[in-house]
PDB file of C-alpha atoms in Angstrom:
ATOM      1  CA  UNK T   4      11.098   2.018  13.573  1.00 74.00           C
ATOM      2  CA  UNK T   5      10.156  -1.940  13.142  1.00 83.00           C
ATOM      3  CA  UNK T   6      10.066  -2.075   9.539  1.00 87.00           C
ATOM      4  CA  UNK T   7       8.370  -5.106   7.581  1.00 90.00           C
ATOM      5  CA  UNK T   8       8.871  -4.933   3.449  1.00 90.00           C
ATOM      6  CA  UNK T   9       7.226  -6.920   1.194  1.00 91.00           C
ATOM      7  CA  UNK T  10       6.942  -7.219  -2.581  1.00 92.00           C
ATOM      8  CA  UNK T  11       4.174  -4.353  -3.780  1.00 93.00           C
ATOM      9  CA  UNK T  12       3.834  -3.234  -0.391  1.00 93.00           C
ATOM     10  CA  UNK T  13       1.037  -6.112   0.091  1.00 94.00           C
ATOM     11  CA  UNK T  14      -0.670  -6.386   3.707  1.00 93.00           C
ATOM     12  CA  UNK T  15      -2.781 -10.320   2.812  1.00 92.00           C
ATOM     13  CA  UNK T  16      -6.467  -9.529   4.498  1.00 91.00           C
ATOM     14  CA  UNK T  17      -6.481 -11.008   7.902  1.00 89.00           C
ATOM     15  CA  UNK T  18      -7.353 -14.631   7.598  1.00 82.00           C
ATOM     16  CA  UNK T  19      -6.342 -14.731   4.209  1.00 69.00           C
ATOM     17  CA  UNK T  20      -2.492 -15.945   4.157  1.00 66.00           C
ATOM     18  CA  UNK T  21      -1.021 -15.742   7.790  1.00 62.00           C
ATOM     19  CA  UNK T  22       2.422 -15.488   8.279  1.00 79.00           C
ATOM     20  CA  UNK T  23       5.526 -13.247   8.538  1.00 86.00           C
ATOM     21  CA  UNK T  24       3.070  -9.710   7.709  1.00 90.00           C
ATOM     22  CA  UNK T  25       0.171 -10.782   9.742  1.00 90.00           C
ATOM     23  CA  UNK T  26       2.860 -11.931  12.754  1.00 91.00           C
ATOM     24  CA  UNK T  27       4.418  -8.700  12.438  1.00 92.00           C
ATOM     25  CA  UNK T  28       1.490  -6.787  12.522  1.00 93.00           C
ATOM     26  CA  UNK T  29       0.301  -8.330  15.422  1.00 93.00           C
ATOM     27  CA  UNK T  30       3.548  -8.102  17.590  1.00 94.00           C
ATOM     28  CA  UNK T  31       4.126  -4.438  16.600  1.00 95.00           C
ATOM     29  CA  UNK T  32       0.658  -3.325  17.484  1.00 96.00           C
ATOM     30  CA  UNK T  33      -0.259  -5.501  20.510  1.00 95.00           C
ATOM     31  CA  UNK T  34       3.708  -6.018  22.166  1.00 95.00           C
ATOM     32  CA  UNK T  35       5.472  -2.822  20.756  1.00 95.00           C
ATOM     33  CA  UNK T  36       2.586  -0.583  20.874  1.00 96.00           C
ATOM     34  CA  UNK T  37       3.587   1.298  17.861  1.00 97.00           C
ATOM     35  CA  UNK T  38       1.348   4.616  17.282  1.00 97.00           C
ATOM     36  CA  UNK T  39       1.719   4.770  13.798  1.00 96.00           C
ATOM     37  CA  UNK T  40       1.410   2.154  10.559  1.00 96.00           C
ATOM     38  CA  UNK T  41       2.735   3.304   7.517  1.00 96.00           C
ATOM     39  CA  UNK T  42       2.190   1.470   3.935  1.00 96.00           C
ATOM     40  CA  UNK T  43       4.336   3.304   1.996  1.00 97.00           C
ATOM     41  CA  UNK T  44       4.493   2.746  -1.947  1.00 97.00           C
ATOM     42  CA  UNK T  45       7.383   4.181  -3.859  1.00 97.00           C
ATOM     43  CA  UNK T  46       8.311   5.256  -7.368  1.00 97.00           C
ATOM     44  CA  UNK T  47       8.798   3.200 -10.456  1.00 95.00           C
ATOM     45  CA  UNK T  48       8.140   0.211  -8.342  1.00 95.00           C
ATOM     46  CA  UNK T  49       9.008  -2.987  -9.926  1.00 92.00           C
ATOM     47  CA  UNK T  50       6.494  -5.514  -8.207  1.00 93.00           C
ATOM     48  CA  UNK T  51       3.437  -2.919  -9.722  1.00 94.00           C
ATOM     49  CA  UNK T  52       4.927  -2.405 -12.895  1.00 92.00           C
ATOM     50  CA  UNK T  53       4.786  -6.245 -13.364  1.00 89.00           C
ATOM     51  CA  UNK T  54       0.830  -6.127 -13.093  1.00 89.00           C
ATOM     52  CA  UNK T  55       0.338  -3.904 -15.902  1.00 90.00           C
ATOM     53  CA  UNK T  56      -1.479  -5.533 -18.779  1.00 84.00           C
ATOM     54  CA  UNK T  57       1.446  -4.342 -20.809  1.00 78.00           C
ATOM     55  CA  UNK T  58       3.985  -6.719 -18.439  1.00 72.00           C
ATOM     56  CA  UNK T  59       1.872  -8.793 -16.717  1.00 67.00           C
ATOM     57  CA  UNK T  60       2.330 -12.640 -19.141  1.00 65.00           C
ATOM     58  CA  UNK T  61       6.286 -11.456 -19.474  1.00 71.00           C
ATOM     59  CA  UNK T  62       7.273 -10.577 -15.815  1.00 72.00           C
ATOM     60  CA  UNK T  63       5.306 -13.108 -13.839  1.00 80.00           C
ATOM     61  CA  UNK T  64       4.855 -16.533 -16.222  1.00 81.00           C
ATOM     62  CA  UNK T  65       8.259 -17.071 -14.688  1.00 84.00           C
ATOM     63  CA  UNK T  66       7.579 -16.201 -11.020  1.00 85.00           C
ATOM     64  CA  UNK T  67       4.576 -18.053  -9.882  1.00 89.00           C
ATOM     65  CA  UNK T  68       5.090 -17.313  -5.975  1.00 90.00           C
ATOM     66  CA  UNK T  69       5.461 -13.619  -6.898  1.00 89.00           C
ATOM     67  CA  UNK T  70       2.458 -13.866  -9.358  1.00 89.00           C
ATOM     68  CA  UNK T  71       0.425 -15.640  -6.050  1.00 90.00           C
ATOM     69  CA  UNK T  72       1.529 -12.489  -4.266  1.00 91.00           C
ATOM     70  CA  UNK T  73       0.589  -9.930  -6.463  1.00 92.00           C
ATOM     71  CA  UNK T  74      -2.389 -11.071  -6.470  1.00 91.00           C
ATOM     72  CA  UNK T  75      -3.204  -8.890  -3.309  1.00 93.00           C
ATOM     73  CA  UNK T  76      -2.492  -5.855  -5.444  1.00 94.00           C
ATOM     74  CA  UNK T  77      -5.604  -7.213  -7.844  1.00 92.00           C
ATOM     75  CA  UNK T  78      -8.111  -4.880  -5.656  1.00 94.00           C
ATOM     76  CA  UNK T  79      -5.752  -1.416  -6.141  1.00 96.00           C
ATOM     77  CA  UNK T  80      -8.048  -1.547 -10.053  1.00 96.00           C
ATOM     78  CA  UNK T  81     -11.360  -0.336  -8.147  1.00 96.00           C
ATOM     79  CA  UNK T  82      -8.684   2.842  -6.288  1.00 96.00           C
ATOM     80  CA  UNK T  83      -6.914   3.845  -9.580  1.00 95.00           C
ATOM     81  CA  UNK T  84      -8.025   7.407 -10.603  1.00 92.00           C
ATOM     82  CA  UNK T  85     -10.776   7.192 -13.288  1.00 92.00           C
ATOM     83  CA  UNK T  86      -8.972  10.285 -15.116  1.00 94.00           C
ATOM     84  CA  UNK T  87      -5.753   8.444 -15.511  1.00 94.00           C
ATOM     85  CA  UNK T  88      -4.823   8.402 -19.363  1.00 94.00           C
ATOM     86  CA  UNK T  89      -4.336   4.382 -19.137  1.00 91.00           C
ATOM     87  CA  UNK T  90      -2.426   4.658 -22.609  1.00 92.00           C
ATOM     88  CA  UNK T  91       0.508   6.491 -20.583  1.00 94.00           C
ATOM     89  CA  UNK T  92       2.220   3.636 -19.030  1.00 92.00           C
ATOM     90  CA  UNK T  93       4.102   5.968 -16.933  1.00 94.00           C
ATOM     91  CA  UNK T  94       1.069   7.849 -15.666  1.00 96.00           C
ATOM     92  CA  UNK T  95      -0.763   4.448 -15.227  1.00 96.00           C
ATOM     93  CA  UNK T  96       2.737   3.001 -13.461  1.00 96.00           C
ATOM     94  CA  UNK T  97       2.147   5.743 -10.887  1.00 97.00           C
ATOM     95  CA  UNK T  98      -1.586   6.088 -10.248  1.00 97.00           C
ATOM     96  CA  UNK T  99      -1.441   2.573  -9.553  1.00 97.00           C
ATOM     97  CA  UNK T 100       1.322   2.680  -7.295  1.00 98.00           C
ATOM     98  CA  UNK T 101      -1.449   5.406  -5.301  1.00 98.00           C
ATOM     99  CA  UNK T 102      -4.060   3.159  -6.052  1.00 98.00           C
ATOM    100  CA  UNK T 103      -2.094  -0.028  -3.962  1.00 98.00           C
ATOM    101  CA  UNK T 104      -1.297   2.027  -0.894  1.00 98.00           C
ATOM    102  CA  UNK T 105      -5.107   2.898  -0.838  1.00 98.00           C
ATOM    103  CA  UNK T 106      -6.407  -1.007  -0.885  1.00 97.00           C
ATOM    104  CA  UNK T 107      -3.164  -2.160   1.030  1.00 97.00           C
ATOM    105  CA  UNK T 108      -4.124  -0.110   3.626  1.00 97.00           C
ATOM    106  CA  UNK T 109      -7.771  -1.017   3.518  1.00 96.00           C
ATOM    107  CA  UNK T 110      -5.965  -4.511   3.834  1.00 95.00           C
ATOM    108  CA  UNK T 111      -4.381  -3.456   7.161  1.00 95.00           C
ATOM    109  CA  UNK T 112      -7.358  -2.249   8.866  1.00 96.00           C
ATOM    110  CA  UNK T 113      -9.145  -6.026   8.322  1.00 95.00           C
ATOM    111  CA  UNK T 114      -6.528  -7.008  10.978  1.00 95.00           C
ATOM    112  CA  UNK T 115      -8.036  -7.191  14.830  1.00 95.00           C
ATOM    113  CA  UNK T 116      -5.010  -5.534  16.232  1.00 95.00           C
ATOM    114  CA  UNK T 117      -5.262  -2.796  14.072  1.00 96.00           C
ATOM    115  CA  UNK T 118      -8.988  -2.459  13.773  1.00 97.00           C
ATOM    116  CA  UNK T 119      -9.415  -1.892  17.810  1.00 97.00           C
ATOM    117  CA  UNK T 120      -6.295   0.336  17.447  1.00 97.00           C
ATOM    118  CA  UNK T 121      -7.952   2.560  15.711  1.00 97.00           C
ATOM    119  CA  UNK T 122     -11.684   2.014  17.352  1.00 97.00           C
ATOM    120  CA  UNK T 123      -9.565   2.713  20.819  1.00 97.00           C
ATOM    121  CA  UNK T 124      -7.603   5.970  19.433  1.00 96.00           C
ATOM    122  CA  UNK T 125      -3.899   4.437  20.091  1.00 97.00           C
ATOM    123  CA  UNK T 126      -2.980   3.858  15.931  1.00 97.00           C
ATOM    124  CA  UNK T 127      -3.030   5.852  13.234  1.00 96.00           C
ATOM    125  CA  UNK T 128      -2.621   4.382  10.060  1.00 96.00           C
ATOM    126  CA  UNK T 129      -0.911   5.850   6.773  1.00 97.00           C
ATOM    127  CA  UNK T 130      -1.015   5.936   3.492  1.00 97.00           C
ATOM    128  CA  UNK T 131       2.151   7.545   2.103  1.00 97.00           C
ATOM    129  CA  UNK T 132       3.998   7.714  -1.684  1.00 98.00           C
ATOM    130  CA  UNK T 133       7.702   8.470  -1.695  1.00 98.00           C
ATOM    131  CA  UNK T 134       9.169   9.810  -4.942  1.00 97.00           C
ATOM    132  CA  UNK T 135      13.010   7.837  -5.005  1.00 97.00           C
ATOM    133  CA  UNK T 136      14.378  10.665  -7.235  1.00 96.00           C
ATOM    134  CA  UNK T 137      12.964  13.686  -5.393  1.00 96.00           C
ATOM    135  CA  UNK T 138      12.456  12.658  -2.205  1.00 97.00           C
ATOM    136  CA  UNK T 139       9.045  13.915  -1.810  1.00 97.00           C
ATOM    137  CA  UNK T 140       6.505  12.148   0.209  1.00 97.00           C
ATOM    138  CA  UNK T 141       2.702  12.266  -0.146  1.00 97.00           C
ATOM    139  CA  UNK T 142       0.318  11.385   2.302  1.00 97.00           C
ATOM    140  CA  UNK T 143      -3.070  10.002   1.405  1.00 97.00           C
ATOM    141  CA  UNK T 144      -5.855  11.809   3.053  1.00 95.00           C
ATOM    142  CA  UNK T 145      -8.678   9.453   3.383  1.00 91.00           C
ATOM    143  CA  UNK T 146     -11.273  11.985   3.993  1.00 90.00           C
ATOM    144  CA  UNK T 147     -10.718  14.081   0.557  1.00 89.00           C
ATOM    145  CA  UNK T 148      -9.702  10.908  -0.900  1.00 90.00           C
ATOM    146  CA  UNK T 149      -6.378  11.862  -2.634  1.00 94.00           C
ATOM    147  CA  UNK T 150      -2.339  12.590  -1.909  1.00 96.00           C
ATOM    148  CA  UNK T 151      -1.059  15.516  -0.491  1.00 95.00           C
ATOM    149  CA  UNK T 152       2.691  16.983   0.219  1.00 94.00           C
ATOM    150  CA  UNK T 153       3.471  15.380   3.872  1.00 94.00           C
ATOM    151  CA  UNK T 154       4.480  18.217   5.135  1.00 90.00           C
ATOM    152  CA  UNK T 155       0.151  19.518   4.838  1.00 88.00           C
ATOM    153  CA  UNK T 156      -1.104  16.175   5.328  1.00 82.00           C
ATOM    154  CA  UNK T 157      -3.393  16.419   8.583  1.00 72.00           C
ATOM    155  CA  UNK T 158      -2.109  14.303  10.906  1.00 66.00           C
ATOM    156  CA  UNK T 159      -4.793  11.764  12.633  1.00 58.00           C
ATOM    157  CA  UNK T 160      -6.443  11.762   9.499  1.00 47.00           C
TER     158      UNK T 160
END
């Protein structure tokens, strides 16, 4: 595994902020070869919570680089599930954790390494959810356009 974490999971568009993701995108893909990308968004994650209208003035007034950051999570609003009950901050937490894999991921593919990756069949990139207290994992199937248990996600998809 070569592993790269960021706050909220963020992939910057290419062109938009190089550095440290972009780099290690681009030595994974074009030195390592890797097969497989994986943004993978996680439970009661602090960095999305922050967002939330209910948090948003509280949590980042006092972190301005973080706030600058997060702003790459700004596009996940046009993935969240239109049936979401937005008055359930839990149920709004989560579908907005989905939502960020989905546009982080569109992120990823905006990249030139990753783009002819895919156009040349040697990467596969994932979306994927993991649950901290159950240890389930859901996979993101881009062609039915929701999550699915891993374990009958299609793979290549």
């Amino acid at each position: 595994m070569f592993l790269c974490r960021t706050v909220g999971n963020v992939i910057p568009p290419q062109g938009e902020m190089p550095g440290g993701v972009s780099a290690t995108l681009e030595y994974a893909v074009e030195v390592l070869k890797v097969k497989h990308v994986i943004i993978c968004g996680h439970s009661d994650c602090g960095a999305l919570r922050a967002i939330l209208p209910s948090n948003r003035n509280e949590t980042l007034a006092r972190l301005p680089l973080s706030a600058r950051w997060l702003g790459y999570v700004e596009p996940a609003w046009r993935y969240l599930d239109p049936g979401v009950n937005r008055e359930d901050t839990h149920a709004l937490h989560t579908a907005m954790i989905h939502a960020n894999v989905i546009a982080q991921v569109d992120n990823l593919k905006t990249h030139p390494e990753v783009a002819r990756g895919i156009a040349m069949g040697t990467l596969e990139v994932h979306g994927w959810y993991y649950d901290i207290l159950t240890g389930a994992i859901e996979a993101y199937e881009e062609r039915e356009r929701r999550f699915v248990p891993l374990e009958t996600a299609v793979v290549g998809s």
